[in-house]
PDB file of C-alpha atoms in Angstrom:
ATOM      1  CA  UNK X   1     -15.762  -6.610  21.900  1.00 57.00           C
ATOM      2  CA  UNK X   2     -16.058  -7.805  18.042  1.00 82.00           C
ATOM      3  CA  UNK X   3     -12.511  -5.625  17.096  1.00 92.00           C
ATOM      4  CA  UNK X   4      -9.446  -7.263  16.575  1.00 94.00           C
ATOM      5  CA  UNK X   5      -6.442  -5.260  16.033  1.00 97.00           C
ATOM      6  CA  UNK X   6      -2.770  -5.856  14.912  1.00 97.00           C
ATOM      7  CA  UNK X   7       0.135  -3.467  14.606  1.00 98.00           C
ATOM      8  CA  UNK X   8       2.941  -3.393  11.703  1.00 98.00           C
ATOM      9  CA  UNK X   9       6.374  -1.365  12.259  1.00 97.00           C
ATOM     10  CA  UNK X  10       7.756  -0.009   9.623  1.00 96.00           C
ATOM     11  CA  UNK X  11      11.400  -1.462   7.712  1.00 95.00           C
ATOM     12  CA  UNK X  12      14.173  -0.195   6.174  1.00 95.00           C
ATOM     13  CA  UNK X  13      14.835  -1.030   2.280  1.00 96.00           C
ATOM     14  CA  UNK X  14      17.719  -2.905   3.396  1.00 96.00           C
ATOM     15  CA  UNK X  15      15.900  -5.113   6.262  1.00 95.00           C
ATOM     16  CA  UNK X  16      13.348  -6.061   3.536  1.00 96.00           C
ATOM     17  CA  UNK X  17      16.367  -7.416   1.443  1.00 95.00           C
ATOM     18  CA  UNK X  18      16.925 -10.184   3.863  1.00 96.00           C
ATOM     19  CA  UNK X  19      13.427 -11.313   4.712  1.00 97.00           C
ATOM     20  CA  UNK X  20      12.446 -14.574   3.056  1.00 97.00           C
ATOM     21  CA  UNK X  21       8.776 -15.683   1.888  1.00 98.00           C
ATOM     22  CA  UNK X  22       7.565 -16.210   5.140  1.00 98.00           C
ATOM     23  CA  UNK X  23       8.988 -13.124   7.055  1.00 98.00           C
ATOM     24  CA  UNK X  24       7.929 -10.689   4.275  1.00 98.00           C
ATOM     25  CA  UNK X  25       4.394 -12.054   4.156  1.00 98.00           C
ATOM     26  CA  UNK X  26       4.138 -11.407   7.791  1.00 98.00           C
ATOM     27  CA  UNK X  27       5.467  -8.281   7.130  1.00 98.00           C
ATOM     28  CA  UNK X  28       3.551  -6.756   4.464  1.00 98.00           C
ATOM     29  CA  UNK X  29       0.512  -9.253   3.656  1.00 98.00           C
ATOM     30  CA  UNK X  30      -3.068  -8.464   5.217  1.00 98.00           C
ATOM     31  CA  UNK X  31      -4.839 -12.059   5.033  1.00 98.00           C
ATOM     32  CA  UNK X  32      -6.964 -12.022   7.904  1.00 97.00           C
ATOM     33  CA  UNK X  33     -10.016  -9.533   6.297  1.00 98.00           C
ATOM     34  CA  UNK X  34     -13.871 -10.088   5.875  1.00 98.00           C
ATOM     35  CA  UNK X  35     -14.582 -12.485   9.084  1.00 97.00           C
ATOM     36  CA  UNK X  36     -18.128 -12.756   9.999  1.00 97.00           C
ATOM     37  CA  UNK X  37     -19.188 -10.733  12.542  1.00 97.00           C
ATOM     38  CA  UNK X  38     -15.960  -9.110  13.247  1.00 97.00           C
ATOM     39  CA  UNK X  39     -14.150  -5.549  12.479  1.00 98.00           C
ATOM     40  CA  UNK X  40     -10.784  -6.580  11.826  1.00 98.00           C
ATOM     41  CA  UNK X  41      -7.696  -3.697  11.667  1.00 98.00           C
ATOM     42  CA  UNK X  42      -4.001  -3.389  10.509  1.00 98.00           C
ATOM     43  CA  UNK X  43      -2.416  -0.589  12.072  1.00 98.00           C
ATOM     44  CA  UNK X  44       0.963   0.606  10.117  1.00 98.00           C
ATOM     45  CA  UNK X  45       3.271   2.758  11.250  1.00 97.00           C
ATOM     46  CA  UNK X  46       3.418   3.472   7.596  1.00 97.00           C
ATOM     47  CA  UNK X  47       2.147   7.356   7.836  1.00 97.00           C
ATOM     48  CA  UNK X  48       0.239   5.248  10.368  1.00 98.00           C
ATOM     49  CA  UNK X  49      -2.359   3.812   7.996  1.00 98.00           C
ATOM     50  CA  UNK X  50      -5.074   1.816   9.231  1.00 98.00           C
ATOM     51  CA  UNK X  51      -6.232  -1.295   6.948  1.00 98.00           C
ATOM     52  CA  UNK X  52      -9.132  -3.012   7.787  1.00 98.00           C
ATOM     53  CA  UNK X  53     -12.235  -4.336   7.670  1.00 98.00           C
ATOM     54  CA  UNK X  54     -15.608  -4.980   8.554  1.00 98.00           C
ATOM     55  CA  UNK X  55     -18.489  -7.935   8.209  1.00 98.00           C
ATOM     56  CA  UNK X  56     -22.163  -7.209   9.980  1.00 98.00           C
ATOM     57  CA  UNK X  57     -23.166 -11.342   9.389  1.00 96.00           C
ATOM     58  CA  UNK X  58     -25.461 -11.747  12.396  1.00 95.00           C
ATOM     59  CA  UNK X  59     -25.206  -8.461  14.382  1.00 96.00           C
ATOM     60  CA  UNK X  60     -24.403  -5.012  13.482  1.00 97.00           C
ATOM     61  CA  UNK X  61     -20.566  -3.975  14.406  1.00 98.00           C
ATOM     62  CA  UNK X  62     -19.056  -0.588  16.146  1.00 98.00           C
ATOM     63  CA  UNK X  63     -16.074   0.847  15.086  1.00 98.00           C
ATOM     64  CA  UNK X  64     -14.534   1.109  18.221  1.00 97.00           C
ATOM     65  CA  UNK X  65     -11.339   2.705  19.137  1.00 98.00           C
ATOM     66  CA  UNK X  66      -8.233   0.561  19.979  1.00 98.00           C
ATOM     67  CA  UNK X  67      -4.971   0.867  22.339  1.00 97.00           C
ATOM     68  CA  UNK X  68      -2.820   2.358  19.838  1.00 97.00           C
ATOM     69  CA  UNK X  69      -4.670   5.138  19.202  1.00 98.00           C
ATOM     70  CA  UNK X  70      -4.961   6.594  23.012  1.00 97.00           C
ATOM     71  CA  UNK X  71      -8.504   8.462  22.142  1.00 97.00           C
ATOM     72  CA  UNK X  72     -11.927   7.916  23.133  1.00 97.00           C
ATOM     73  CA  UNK X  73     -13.597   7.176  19.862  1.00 98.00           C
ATOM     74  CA  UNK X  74     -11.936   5.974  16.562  1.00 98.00           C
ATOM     75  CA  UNK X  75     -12.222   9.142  14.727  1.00 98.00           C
ATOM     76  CA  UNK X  76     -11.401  11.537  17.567  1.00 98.00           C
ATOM     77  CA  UNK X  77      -8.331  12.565  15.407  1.00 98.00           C
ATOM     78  CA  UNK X  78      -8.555  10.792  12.172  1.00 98.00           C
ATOM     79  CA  UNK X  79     -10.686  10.336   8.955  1.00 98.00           C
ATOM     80  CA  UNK X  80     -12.499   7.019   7.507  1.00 99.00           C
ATOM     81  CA  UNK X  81     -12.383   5.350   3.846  1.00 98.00           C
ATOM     82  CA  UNK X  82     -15.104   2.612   3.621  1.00 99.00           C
ATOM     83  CA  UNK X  83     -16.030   0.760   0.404  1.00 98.00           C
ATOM     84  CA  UNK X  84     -18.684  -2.178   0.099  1.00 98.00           C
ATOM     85  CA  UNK X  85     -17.551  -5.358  -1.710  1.00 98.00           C
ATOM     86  CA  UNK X  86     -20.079  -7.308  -0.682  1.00 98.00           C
ATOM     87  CA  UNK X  87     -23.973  -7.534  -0.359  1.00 98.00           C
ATOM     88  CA  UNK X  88     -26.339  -4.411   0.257  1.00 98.00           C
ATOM     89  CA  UNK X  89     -25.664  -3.047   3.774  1.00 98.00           C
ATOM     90  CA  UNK X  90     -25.532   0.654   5.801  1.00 98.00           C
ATOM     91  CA  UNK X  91     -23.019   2.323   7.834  1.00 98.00           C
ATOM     92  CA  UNK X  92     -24.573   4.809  10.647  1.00 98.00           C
ATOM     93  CA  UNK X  93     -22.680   8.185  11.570  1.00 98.00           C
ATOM     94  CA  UNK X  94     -24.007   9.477  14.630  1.00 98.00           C
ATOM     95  CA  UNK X  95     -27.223   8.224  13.711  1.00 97.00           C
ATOM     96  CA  UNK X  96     -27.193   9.234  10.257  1.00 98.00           C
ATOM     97  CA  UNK X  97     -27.371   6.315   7.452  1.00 98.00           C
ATOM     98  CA  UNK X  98     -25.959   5.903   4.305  1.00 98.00           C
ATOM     99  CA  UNK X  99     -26.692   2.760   2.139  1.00 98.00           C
ATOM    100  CA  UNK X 100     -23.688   1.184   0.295  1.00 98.00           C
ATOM    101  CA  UNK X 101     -24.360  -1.500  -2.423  1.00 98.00           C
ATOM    102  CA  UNK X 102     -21.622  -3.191  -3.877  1.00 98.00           C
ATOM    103  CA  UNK X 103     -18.357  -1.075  -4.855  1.00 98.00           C
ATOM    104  CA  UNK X 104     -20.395   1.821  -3.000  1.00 98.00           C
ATOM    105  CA  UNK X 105     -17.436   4.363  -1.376  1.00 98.00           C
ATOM    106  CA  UNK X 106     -18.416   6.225   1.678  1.00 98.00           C
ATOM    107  CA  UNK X 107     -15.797   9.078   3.737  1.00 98.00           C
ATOM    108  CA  UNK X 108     -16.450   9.611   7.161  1.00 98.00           C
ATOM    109  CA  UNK X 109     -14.740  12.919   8.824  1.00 98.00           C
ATOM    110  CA  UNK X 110     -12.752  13.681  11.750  1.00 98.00           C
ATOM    111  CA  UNK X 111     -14.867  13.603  14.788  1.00 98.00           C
ATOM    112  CA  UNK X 112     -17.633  11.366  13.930  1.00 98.00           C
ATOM    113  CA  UNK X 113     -17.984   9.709  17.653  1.00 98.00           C
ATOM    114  CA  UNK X 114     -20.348   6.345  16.437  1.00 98.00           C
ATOM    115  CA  UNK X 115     -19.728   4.538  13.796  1.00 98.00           C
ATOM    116  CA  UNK X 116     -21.900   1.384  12.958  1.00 98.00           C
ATOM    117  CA  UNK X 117     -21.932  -1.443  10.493  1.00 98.00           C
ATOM    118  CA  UNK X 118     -25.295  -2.961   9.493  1.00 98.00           C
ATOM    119  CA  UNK X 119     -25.912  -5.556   6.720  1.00 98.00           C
ATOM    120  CA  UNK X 120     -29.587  -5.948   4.713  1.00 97.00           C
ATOM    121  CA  UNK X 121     -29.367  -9.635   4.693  1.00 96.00           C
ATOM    122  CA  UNK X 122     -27.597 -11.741   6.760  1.00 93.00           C
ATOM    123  CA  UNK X 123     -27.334 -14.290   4.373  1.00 94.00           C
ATOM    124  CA  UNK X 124     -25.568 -12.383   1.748  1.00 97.00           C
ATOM    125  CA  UNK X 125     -23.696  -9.882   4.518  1.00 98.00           C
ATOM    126  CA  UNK X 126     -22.093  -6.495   3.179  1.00 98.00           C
ATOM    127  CA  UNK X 127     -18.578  -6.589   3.249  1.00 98.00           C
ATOM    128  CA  UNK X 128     -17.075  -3.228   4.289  1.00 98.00           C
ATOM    129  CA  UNK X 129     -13.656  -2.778   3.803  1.00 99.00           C
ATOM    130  CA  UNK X 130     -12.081   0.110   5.551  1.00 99.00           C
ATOM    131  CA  UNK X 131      -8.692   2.245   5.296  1.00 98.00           C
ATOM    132  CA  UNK X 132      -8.026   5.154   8.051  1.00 98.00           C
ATOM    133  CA  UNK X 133      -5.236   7.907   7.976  1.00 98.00           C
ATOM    134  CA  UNK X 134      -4.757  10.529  10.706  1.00 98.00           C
ATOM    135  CA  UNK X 135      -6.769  13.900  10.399  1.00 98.00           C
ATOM    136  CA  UNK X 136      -6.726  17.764  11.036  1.00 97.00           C
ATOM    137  CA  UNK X 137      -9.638  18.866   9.516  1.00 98.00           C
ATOM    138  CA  UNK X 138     -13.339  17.903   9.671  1.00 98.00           C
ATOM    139  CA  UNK X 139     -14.725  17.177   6.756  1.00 98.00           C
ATOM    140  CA  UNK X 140     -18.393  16.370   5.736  1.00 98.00           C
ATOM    141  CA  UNK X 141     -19.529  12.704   5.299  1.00 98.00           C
ATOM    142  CA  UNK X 142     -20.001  11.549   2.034  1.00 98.00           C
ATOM    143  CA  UNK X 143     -21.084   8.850   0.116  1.00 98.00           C
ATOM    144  CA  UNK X 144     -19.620   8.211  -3.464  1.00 98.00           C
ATOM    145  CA  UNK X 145     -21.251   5.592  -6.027  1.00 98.00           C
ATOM    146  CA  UNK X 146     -18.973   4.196  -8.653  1.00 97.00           C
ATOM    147  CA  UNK X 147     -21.067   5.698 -11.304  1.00 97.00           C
ATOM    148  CA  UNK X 148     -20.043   9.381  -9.619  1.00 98.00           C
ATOM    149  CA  UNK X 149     -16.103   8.018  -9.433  1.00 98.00           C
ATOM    150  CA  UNK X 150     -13.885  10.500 -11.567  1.00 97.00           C
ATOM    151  CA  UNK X 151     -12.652   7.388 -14.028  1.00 97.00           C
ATOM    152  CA  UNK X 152      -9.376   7.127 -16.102  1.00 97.00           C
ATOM    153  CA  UNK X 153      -8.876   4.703 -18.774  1.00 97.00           C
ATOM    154  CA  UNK X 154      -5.044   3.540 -18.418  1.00 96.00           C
ATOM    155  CA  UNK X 155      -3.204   0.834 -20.450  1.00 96.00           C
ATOM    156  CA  UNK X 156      -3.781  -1.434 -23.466  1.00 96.00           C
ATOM    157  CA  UNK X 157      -4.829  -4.908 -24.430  1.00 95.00           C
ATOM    158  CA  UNK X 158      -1.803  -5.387 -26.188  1.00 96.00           C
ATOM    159  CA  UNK X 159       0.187  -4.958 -23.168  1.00 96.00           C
ATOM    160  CA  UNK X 160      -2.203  -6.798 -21.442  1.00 97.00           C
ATOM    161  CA  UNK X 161      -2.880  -3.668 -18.611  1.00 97.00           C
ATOM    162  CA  UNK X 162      -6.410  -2.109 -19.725  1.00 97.00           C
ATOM    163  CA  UNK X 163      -7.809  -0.826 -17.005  1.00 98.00           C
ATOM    164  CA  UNK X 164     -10.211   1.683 -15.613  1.00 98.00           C
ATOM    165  CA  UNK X 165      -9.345   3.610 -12.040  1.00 98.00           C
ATOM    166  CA  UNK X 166     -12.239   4.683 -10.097  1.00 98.00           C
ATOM    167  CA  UNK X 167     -11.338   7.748  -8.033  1.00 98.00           C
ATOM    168  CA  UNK X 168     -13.815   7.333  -5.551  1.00 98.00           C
ATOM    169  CA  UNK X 169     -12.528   9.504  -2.615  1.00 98.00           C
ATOM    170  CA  UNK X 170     -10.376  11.942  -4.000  1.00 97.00           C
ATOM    171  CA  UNK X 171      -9.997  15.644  -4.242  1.00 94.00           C
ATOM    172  CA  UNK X 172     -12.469  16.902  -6.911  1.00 94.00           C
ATOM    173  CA  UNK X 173     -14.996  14.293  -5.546  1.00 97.00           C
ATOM    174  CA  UNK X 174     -14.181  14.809  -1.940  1.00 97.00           C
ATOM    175  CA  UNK X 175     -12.588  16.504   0.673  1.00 97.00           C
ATOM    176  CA  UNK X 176     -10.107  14.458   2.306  1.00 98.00           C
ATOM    177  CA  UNK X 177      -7.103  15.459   4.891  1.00 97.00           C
ATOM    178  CA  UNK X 178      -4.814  13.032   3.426  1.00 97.00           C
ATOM    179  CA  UNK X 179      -6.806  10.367   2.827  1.00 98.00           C
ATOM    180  CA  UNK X 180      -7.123   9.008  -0.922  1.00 98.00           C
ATOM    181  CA  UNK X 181      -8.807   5.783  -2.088  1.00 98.00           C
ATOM    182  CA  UNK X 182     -10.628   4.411  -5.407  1.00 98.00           C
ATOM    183  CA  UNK X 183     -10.778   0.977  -7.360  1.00 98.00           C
ATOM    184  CA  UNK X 184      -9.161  -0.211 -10.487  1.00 98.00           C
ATOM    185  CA  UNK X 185     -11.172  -2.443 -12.856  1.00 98.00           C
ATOM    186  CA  UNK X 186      -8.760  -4.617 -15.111  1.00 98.00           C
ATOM    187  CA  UNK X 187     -10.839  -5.358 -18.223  1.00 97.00           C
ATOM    188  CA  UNK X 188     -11.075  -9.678 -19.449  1.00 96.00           C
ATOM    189  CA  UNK X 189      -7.633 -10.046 -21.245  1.00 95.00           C
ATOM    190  CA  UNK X 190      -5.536  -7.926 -18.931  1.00 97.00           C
ATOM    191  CA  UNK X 191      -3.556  -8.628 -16.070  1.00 97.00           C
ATOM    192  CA  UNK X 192      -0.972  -6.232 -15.196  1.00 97.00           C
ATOM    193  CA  UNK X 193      -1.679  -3.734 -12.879  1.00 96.00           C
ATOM    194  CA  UNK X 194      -0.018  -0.124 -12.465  1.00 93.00           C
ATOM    195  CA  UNK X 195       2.395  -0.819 -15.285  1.00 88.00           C
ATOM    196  CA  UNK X 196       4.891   0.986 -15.456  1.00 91.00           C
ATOM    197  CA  UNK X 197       5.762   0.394 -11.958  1.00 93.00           C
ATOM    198  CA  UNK X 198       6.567   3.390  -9.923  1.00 93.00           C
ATOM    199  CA  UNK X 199       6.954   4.609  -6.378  1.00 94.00           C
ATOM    200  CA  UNK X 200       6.277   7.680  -4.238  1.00 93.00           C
ATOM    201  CA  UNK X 201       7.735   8.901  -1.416  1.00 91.00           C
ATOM    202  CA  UNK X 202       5.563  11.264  -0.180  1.00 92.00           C
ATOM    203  CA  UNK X 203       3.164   8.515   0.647  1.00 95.00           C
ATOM    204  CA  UNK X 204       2.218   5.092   1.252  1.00 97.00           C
ATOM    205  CA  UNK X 205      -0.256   2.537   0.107  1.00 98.00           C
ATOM    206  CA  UNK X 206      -2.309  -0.082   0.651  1.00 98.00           C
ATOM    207  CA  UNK X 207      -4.003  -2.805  -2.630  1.00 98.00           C
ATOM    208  CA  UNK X 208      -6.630  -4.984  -1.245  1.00 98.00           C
ATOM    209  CA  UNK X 209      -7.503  -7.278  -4.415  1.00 98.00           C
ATOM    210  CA  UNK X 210     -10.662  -8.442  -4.814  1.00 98.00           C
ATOM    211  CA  UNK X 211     -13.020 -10.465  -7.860  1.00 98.00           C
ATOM    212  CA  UNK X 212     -10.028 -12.721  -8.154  1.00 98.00           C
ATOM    213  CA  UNK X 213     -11.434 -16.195  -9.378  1.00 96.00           C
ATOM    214  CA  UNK X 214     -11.139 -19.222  -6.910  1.00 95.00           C
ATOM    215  CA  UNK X 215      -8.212 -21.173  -7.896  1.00 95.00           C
ATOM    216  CA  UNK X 216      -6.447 -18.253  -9.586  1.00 97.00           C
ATOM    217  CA  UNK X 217      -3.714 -15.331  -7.549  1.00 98.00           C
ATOM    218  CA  UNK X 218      -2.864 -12.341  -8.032  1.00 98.00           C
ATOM    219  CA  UNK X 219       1.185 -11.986  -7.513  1.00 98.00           C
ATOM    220  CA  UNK X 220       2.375  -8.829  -6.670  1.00 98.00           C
ATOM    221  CA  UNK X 221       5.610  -6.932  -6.707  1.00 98.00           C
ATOM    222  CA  UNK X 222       7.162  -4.904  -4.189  1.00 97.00           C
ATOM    223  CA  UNK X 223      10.390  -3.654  -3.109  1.00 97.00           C
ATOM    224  CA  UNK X 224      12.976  -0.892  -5.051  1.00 96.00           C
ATOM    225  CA  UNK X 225      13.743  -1.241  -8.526  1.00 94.00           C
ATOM    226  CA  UNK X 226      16.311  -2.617  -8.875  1.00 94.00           C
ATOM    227  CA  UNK X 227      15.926  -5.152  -5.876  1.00 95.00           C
ATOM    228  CA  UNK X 228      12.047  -6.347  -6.199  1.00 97.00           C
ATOM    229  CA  UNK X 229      10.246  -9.010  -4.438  1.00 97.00           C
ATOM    230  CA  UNK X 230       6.514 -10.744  -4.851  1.00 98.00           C
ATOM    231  CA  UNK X 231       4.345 -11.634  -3.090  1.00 98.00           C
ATOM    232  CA  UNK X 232       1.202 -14.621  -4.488  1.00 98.00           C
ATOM    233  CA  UNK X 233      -2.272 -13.290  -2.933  1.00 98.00           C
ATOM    234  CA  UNK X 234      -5.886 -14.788  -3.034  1.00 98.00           C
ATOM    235  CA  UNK X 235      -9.099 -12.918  -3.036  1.00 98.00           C
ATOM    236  CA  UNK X 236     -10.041 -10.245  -0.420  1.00 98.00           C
ATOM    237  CA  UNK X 237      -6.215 -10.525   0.743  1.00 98.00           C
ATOM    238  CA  UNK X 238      -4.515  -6.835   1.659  1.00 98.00           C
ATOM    239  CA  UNK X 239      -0.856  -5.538   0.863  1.00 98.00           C
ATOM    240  CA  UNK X 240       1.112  -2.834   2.314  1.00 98.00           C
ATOM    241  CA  UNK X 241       2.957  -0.589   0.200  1.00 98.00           C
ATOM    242  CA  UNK X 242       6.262   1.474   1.776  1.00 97.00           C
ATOM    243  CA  UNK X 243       6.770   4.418   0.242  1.00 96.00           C
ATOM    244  CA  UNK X 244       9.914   3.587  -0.674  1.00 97.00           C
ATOM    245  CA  UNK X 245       8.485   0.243  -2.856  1.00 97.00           C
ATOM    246  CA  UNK X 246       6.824  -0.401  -6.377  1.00 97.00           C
ATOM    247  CA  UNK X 247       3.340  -1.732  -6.453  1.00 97.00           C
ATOM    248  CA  UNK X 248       2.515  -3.532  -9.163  1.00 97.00           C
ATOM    249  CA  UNK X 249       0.750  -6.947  -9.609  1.00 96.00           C
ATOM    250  CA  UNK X 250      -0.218  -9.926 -12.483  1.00 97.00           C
ATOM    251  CA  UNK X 251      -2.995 -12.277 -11.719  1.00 98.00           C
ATOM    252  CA  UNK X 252      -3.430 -15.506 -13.555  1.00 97.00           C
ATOM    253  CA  UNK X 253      -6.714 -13.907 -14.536  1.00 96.00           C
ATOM    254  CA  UNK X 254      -8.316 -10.290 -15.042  1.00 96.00           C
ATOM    255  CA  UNK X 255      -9.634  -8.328 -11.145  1.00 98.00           C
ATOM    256  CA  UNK X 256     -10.258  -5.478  -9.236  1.00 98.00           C
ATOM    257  CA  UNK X 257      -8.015  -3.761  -6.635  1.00 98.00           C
ATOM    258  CA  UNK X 258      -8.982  -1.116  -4.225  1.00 98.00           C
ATOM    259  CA  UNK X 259      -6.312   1.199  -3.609  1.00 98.00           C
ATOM    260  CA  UNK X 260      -6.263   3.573  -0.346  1.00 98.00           C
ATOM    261  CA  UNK X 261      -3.376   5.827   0.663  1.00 97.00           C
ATOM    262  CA  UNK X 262      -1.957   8.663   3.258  1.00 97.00           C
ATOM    263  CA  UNK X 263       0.655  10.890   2.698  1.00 94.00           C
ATOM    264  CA  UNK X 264       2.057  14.729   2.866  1.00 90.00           C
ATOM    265  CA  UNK X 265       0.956  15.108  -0.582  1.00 84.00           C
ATOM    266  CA  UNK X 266      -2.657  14.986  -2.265  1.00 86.00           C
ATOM    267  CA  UNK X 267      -1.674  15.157  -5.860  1.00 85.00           C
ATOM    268  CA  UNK X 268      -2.269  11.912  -7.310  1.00 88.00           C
ATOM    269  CA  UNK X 269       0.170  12.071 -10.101  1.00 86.00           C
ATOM    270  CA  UNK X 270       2.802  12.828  -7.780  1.00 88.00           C
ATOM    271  CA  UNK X 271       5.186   9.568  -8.939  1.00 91.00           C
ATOM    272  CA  UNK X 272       8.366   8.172  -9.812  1.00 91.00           C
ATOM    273  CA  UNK X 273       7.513   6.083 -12.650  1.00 93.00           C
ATOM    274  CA  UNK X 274      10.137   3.048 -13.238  1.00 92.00           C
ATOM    275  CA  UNK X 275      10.904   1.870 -16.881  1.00 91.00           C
ATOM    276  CA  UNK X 276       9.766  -1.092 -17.109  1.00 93.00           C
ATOM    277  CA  UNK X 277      13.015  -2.597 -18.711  1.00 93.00           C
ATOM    278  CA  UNK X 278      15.074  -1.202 -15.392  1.00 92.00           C
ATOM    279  CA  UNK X 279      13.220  -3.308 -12.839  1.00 93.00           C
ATOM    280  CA  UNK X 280      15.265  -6.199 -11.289  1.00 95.00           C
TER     281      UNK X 280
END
């Protein structure tokens, strides 16, 4: 079996006040992505969100079902995010292939029964990252290029937060039960991430932060307003979000994030933004 599988519980604002560095990194960091030849998963009792990922180096990899979810076949009652941040490579549904290049999105429905990672060149292996989020509706498979990604231009370079989101699967480019995910492009100059800071509690979220330089991090902030913590993360490193907590990062240099979430609500502006001069 090439899956590996961890599970997170879920903590109270006030339990997360008392953790120090080490506790909340095992708490909320995901450092253990893109290992050769290996599907690797995070299972959250946050909405119970599924962060993961998967690297076809040698051999191509099944998505196969693990204890926590007592089914037969991953997808038996839940829907599948996947976006490619690596080289060229194809995922299989039931048989039926879709290429993904890099920062290629694909959503795979409820019900799908095989699932199947396969890289073009084992030299330079795809690198499939993966976020999951229970289902009650099949929806069709689709695939979703950046270029098709419905794309907002946030911030400014004076405030050193320019950025461009990707929506890649999202309603209005896809149909998704709950599941939403897309990638946001800081442009060279800007750091700051989802500035102002804000939180919503009708869902979670998960960053994965990738294109971050060797030798530079990315720190990110977490926790309530007015009782925040960080967090310093490398490249192709993974971070929970509560729904109860900020998200918002600085990296010593400009990157991309990929953001994935799960929730009772779709609408993406659904947010309680935080002034930026009230955080502490």
């Amino acid at each position: 079996m090439s899956v590996s599988y961890e599970v997170r519980y879920a903590s109270s604002p006030d339990a997360v006040k008392k953790l120090d560095t080490k506790e909340l990194r095992n708490e909320f960091l995901i450092d253990n992505l893109m290992k050769p030849d290996e599907v690797v998963l995070v299972y959250t009792h946050y909405d119970r969100y599924i962060a993961g990922s998967a690297v076809p180096a040698s051999k191509k990899l099944t998505l196969e079902t693990i204890d926590p979810l007592k089914s037969e076949t991953f997808l038996a009652r839940r829907e599948l995010g996947v976006i490619n941040v690596g080289g060229d490579g194809t995922v299989y549904v039931d048989g039926e292939a879709f290429e993904l290049t890099y920062k290629d999105a694909l959503y795979v429905g409820m019900g799908a029964k095989e699932v199947i990672f396969e890289s073009k060149d084992a030299s330079a292996p795809a690198k499939f990252y993966l976020n999951s989020a229970p289902a009650h509706h099949a929806f069709p498979n689709k695939k979703v290029t950046k270029a098709e990604a419905k794309k907002l231009e946030l911030g400014t370079l004076e405030t050193a937060n320019a950025r461009t989101v990707n929506q890649m699967l999202i309603g209005g480019v896809v149909d998704t039960c709950q599941l939403q995910m897309g990638m946001t492009e800081l442009k060279t100059g800007s750091v700051w991430n989802t500035l102002p800071s804000h939180v919503h509690d009708r869902r979670m979220e998960v960053y994965m932060y990738i294109e971050v330089p060797p030798e530079q991090s990315v720190c990110h902030f977490m926790g309530q307003t007015d009782e925040t913590r960080h967090i310093w993360m490398q490249n192709e490193q993974a971070v929970i979000s509560p729904p109860w907590s900020i998200h918002s990062g600085a990296g010593t240099s400009n990157y991309t994030f990929i953001w994935g979430m799960a929730g009772e609500n779709l609408d993406y502006t659904d947010m309680d933004v935080c002034p930026i001069n009230e955080l502490r």
